[in-house]
Amino acid sequence: HAKALGKGQFQFFTREMNTAAHQRLALDSALRRAQEANELSVAYQPKIDPYGVPCGFEALMRWNSAELGPISPERFIPLAEETGLIESMTDFVLRRACQEAVSWPLPVSVAVNLSPRLFRDPHLAARVEAILAETGLPAARLELEITESALLGDLSQTMTIIESLRALGARIALDDFGTGYSSLTYLRRLPIDIVKIDRSFVTDCEQGGEAMAIPRSIIALGRCLHLRIVAEGVENPRQLEQLAAYGCDEFQGFLIAKPLSPEDARAFLEGKRVG
Ligand code: C2E
Ligand code: MG
Ligand code: MG
Ligand code: MG
């Protein structure tokens, strides 16, 4: 590319790259200090069943940087994965989420996202077990969300770790289902309990008819495999109705509530209006 450009443009191009690299460095060094500086927190987004009864919450990491302001997980999670910071950040979310869930007025579940990189550590299940023991949360109330990309690494080690996590009593959810590489084959072979239909398919549900083909198929397949099916990114009643009609078990999205502060999450469980 650079060759094809004139001399001036080439310099411009490298300057742009320099800026991007600098921004990334600045973000990385700020992220390294974030945990100690108490800038990380956890938001809780509720999931409900077709009757509107709360089933649990997904724990979502938040970073409000003193220098840079609030940064989206879409920006800092990939960076943390690259650098390895995700390890200690996940311990933080897991510990926080378990502590919080223990204090909830109802024994609903809490779901924590596990990035693919974590499956490089053969002791992952032992770390989760230690945090459960430390916080006193029953493993049955913990869900761990993985994405299909977790399967791109050492598959046999990943499978072993997933089995160990389930042996603790935690449930495994396949997140963003339908957007990854594996889909149908893995859905049957993987030791999982829950499948989360990706938001992109939920968006389609509004139109009904042929747009329902994929979400309907995921639900049908999930039911055959005795998996619990969760729809993510439900934004309007029409989507919820369509998905419920085909047997979707749980619903998560802005229609129900945005990710909530710990206080609002508790209020949600007490049946108060929040958000
Ligand atoms: P995800 O696990 O698929 O989480 C759902 C994302 O969709 C959240 O974005 C949530 O705020 C957003 N969302 C929920 N309902 C709706 C809706 O109705 N409409 C729309 N447009 N969006 C909705 P968030 O919190 O920005 O997180 C983005 C992603 O970052 C997550 O996607 C997850 O992959 C990752 N992430 C967040 N926290 C963690 C964490 O603690 N560990 C890891 N490894 N990844 C995390
Ligand atoms: Mg998730
Ligand atoms: Mg998801
Ligand atoms: Mg998603």
Coordinates of C-alpha atoms and ligand atoms in Angstrom, one line a residue:
H1 CA 0.0 0.0 0.0
A2 CA 2.6 2.5 1.1
K3 CA 4.6 1.9 -2.1
A4 CA 1.6 2.9 -4.3
L5 CA 1.3 6.2 -2.4
G6 CA 3.3 9.4 -3.2
K7 CA 6.1 10.4 -0.9
G8 CA 4.0 13.0 1.1
Q9 CA 1.2 10.6 1.5
F10 CA 3.5 7.9 2.8
Q11 CA 4.7 10.2 5.5
F12 CA 1.2 11.1 6.4
F13 CA 0.3 7.4 6.6
T14 CA 3.2 6.6 9.0
R15 CA 2.3 9.6 11.2
E16 CA -1.3 8.2 11.4
M17 CA 0.1 4.8 12.4
N18 CA 2.2 6.5 15.0
T19 CA -0.8 8.2 16.5
A20 CA -2.7 4.9 16.6
A21 CA 0.2 3.2 18.2
H22 CA 0.6 6.0 20.8
Q23 CA -3.1 5.9 21.6
R24 CA -2.9 2.2 22.1
L25 CA 0.2 2.6 24.4
A26 CA -1.6 5.3 26.4
L27 CA -4.7 3.1 26.8
D28 CA -2.5 0.1 27.8
S29 CA -0.6 2.0 30.5
A30 CA -3.8 3.6 31.8
L31 CA -5.4 0.1 31.9
R32 CA -2.4 -1.2 33.8
R33 CA -3.1 1.3 36.6
A34 CA -6.9 1.0 36.5
Q35 CA -7.3 -1.9 38.9
E36 CA -5.1 -0.4 41.6
A37 CA -6.7 3.0 41.1
N38 CA -10.1 1.5 41.7
E39 CA -11.4 2.5 38.2
L40 CA -12.9 -0.9 37.4
S41 CA -16.4 -1.8 38.3
V42 CA -19.1 -4.3 37.4
A43 CA -22.5 -3.6 35.9
Y44 CA -25.3 -6.2 36.1
Q45 CA -27.8 -6.8 33.3
P46 CA -30.9 -8.8 34.2
K47 CA -32.3 -11.8 32.3
I48 CA -36.0 -12.7 32.7
D49 CA -38.1 -15.7 31.8
P50 CA -41.2 -15.5 29.5
Y51 CA -43.3 -14.6 32.5
G52 CA -41.1 -11.7 33.4
V53 CA -39.5 -13.5 36.4
P54 CA -35.8 -12.6 36.9
C55 CA -33.5 -15.6 36.3
G56 CA -30.1 -13.9 36.8
F57 CA -27.7 -11.2 35.7
E58 CA -24.8 -11.0 33.4
A59 CA -21.8 -9.2 35.0
L60 CA -20.2 -6.7 32.6
M61 CA -16.9 -5.0 33.2
R62 CA -16.8 -1.2 33.3
W63 CA -13.8 1.1 33.2
N64 CA -14.0 4.7 34.1
S65 CA -10.5 6.1 33.6
A66 CA -9.5 9.2 35.6
E67 CA -7.4 10.4 32.6
L68 CA -9.4 9.2 29.6
G69 CA -13.0 9.0 30.9
P70 CA -15.3 6.0 30.5
I71 CA -14.0 3.5 28.0
S72 CA -16.1 0.9 26.2
P73 CA -15.4 -2.8 26.8
E74 CA -15.3 -3.2 23.1
R75 CA -12.1 -1.1 23.2
F76 CA -10.4 -2.2 26.4
I77 CA -11.2 -6.0 26.5
P78 CA -9.4 -6.8 23.2
L79 CA -6.4 -4.9 24.4
A80 CA -6.5 -6.6 27.8
E81 CA -6.7 -9.9 26.0
E82 CA -3.6 -9.1 23.9
T83 CA -1.5 -8.0 26.8
G84 CA -2.7 -10.6 29.3
L85 CA -4.2 -8.1 31.7
I86 CA -7.5 -9.9 31.2
E87 CA -6.3 -12.6 33.6
S88 CA -6.3 -10.3 36.7
M89 CA -9.3 -8.3 35.4
T90 CA -11.4 -11.4 35.2
D91 CA -10.4 -12.4 38.7
F92 CA -11.6 -9.0 39.8
V93 CA -15.0 -9.3 38.0
L94 CA -15.5 -12.9 39.2
R95 CA -14.7 -12.0 42.8
R96 CA -16.9 -8.9 42.7
A97 CA -19.8 -10.6 40.9
C98 CA -19.8 -13.6 43.4
Q99 CA -19.6 -11.3 46.4
E100 CA -22.5 -9.3 45.0
A101 CA -24.6 -12.3 44.1
V102 CA -24.3 -13.7 47.6
S103 CA -26.0 -10.6 49.0
W104 CA -28.9 -10.6 46.5
P105 CA -32.4 -11.0 48.0
L106 CA -33.1 -13.9 45.6
P107 CA -30.8 -16.8 44.7
V108 CA -30.6 -16.0 41.0
S109 CA -27.6 -16.7 38.8
V110 CA -24.7 -14.5 37.9
A111 CA -22.9 -14.9 34.6
V112 CA -19.2 -13.9 34.0
N113 CA -17.5 -13.7 30.6
L114 CA -14.4 -15.8 30.2
S115 CA -12.2 -14.6 27.3
P116 CA -10.5 -17.3 25.1
R117 CA -7.1 -16.4 26.5
L118 CA -8.0 -17.7 29.9
F119 CA -8.2 -21.2 28.6
R120 CA -4.5 -21.2 28.1
D121 CA -4.2 -21.6 31.9
P122 CA -4.7 -25.2 32.9
H123 CA -5.5 -24.0 36.5
L124 CA -8.5 -21.9 35.4
A125 CA -11.0 -24.1 37.1
A126 CA -9.0 -24.1 40.3
R127 CA -9.0 -20.3 40.3
V128 CA -12.7 -20.2 39.9
E129 CA -13.1 -22.8 42.7
A130 CA -11.0 -20.7 45.0
I131 CA -13.1 -17.6 44.4
L132 CA -16.3 -19.5 44.9
A133 CA -14.9 -20.8 48.2
E134 CA -13.7 -17.4 49.3
T135 CA -17.0 -15.7 48.5
G136 CA -19.4 -18.5 49.5
L137 CA -21.4 -18.4 46.3
P138 CA -22.8 -21.9 45.5
A139 CA -21.3 -23.0 42.2
A140 CA -24.8 -23.7 40.9
R141 CA -25.5 -20.0 40.8
L142 CA -22.5 -19.3 38.6
E143 CA -22.6 -19.2 34.8
L144 CA -19.5 -18.8 32.7
E145 CA -19.9 -17.4 29.2
I146 CA -17.5 -18.5 26.6
T147 CA -17.4 -17.7 22.9
E148 CA -16.8 -20.0 20.0
S149 CA -13.3 -18.4 19.6
A150 CA -12.3 -20.1 22.8
L151 CA -12.3 -23.3 20.8
L152 CA -9.6 -22.1 18.4
G153 CA -6.8 -22.7 20.8
D154 CA -5.8 -26.0 22.3
L155 CA -9.2 -27.7 21.9
S156 CA -8.5 -30.7 24.2
Q157 CA -7.2 -28.4 27.0
T158 CA -10.2 -26.1 26.5
M159 CA -12.6 -29.1 26.7
T160 CA -10.9 -30.4 29.8
I161 CA -11.1 -27.0 31.5
I162 CA -14.8 -26.7 30.6
E163 CA -15.4 -30.2 32.1
S164 CA -13.6 -29.2 35.3
L165 CA -15.7 -26.0 35.5
R166 CA -18.9 -28.0 35.2
A167 CA -17.6 -30.5 37.7
L168 CA -17.5 -27.7 40.2
G169 CA -21.3 -27.2 39.5
A170 CA -21.0 -24.1 37.4
R171 CA -23.0 -23.9 34.1
I172 CA -21.4 -23.0 30.7
A173 CA -23.0 -20.7 28.2
L174 CA -22.0 -20.3 24.6
D175 CA -22.1 -16.5 24.0
D176 CA -22.8 -14.7 20.8
F177 CA -23.9 -17.9 19.2
G178 CA -24.1 -18.0 15.4
T179 CA -21.4 -15.4 14.7
G180 CA -18.3 -17.6 15.3
Y181 CA -16.6 -20.4 13.4
S182 CA -18.0 -23.6 14.8
S183 CA -21.8 -23.5 15.1
L184 CA -23.6 -26.8 14.6
T185 CA -21.0 -29.5 15.1
Y186 CA -19.6 -27.9 18.3
L187 CA -23.1 -27.2 19.7
R188 CA -23.6 -31.0 20.0
R189 CA -20.1 -32.0 21.1
L190 CA -19.4 -29.2 23.5
P191 CA -20.1 -29.8 27.2
I192 CA -22.3 -26.7 27.6
D193 CA -25.6 -25.9 29.3
I194 CA -26.8 -22.7 27.7
V195 CA -26.7 -21.1 24.3
K196 CA -27.0 -17.3 23.9
I197 CA -28.5 -16.2 20.5
D198 CA -26.4 -13.4 19.2
R199 CA -28.0 -9.9 19.2
S200 CA -27.7 -9.7 15.4
F201 CA -30.3 -12.5 15.0
V202 CA -32.5 -11.0 17.7
T203 CA -32.6 -7.7 15.8
D204 CA -34.0 -9.7 12.8
C205 CA -36.9 -11.1 14.8
E206 CA -38.9 -8.0 14.6
Q207 CA -39.8 -8.6 11.0
G208 CA -41.0 -12.2 11.6
G209 CA -41.4 -14.5 8.6
E210 CA -38.2 -15.5 7.0
A211 CA -36.1 -13.3 9.2
M212 CA -37.1 -15.7 12.0
A213 CA -35.5 -18.7 10.2
I214 CA -32.1 -18.5 12.0
P215 CA -33.3 -17.7 15.5
R216 CA -36.1 -20.4 15.2
S217 CA -33.5 -23.0 14.1
I218 CA -31.1 -22.1 17.0
I219 CA -34.0 -22.5 19.5
A220 CA -35.1 -25.8 18.0
L221 CA -31.6 -27.1 17.9
G222 CA -30.9 -26.0 21.4
R223 CA -34.1 -27.7 22.7
C224 CA -33.2 -31.0 21.0
L225 CA -29.8 -30.8 22.8
H226 CA -31.5 -30.0 26.1
L227 CA -29.8 -26.6 26.3
R228 CA -31.3 -23.5 27.9
I229 CA -31.7 -20.8 25.3
V230 CA -31.1 -17.1 26.1
A231 CA -31.7 -14.2 23.6
E232 CA -29.4 -11.3 24.0
G233 CA -30.0 -7.7 22.8
V234 CA -33.8 -7.8 23.1
E235 CA -34.8 -4.2 22.5
N236 CA -38.6 -4.3 21.8
P237 CA -41.7 -6.3 22.8
R238 CA -42.1 -7.7 19.2
Q239 CA -38.7 -9.5 19.4
L240 CA -39.5 -10.9 22.8
E241 CA -43.0 -12.1 21.6
Q242 CA -41.5 -13.8 18.5
L243 CA -38.8 -15.5 20.4
A244 CA -41.1 -16.6 23.3
A245 CA -43.5 -18.1 20.8
Y246 CA -40.8 -20.4 19.5
G247 CA -39.7 -21.5 23.0
C248 CA -36.8 -19.2 24.0
D249 CA -36.2 -19.6 27.7
E250 CA -34.6 -16.3 28.8
F251 CA -34.4 -12.7 27.6
Q252 CA -31.8 -10.1 28.1
G253 CA -31.6 -6.6 26.6
F254 CA -32.5 -3.0 26.8
L255 CA -36.2 -3.8 26.7
I256 CA -35.8 -5.5 30.1
A257 CA -33.1 -3.2 31.5
K258 CA -29.7 -1.8 30.7
P259 CA -26.7 -3.0 32.6
L260 CA -27.4 -1.8 36.2
S261 CA -25.3 -0.6 39.1
P262 CA -25.1 -3.0 42.0
E263 CA -27.8 -1.0 43.9
D264 CA -30.2 -1.0 40.9
A265 CA -29.6 -4.7 40.3
R266 CA -30.8 -5.4 43.9
A267 CA -33.7 -3.0 43.5
F268 CA -34.6 -4.9 40.3
L269 CA -34.8 -8.1 42.2
E270 CA -37.0 -6.4 44.8
G271 CA -39.4 -5.6 42.0
K272 CA -38.7 -1.9 41.9
R273 CA -38.6 0.1 38.8
V274 CA -35.0 0.9 37.8
G275 CA -32.7 2.1 35.0
Ligands
C2E1 P1 -21.5 -9.7 25.6 O1 -20.9 -10.7 26.5 O2 -22.2 -10.3 24.4 O3 -22.4 -8.7 26.4 C1 -23.6 -8.1 25.9 C2 -23.3 -6.7 25.4 O4 -24.4 -6.3 24.8 C3 -23.0 -5.7 26.6 O5 -22.1 -4.7 26.1 C4 -24.4 -5.1 26.8 O6 -24.4 -3.9 27.4 C5 -24.9 -5.1 25.4 N1 -26.4 -5.1 25.3 C6 -27.2 -5.7 26.1 N2 -28.5 -5.5 25.8 C7 -28.4 -4.8 24.6 C8 -29.5 -4.3 23.7 O7 -30.7 -4.5 23.9 N3 -29.1 -3.6 22.6 C9 -27.7 -3.4 22.4 N4 -27.4 -2.7 21.3 N5 -26.7 -3.8 23.2 C10 -27.1 -4.5 24.3 P2 -20.9 -4.2 26.9 O8 -21.1 -4.2 28.3 O9 -20.4 -3.0 26.2 O10 -19.8 -5.4 26.6 C11 -19.4 -5.7 25.3 C12 -18.6 -7.0 25.3 O11 -17.4 -6.9 26.0 C13 -19.4 -8.2 25.9 O12 -20.3 -8.7 25.0 C14 -18.2 -9.1 26.2 O13 -17.8 -9.8 25.1 C15 -17.2 -8.1 26.6 N6 -17.1 -8.0 28.1 C16 -17.8 -7.2 28.9 N7 -17.4 -7.5 30.2 C17 -16.5 -8.5 30.1 C18 -15.7 -9.2 31.1 O14 -15.8 -9.0 32.3 N8 -14.8 -10.2 30.6 C19 -14.7 -10.4 29.3 N9 -13.8 -11.4 28.9 N10 -15.4 -9.8 28.4 C20 -16.3 -8.8 28.8
MG2 MG -21.6 -12.3 27.5
MG3 MG -23.3 -12.0 24.4
MG4 MG -22.7 -10.0 22.2

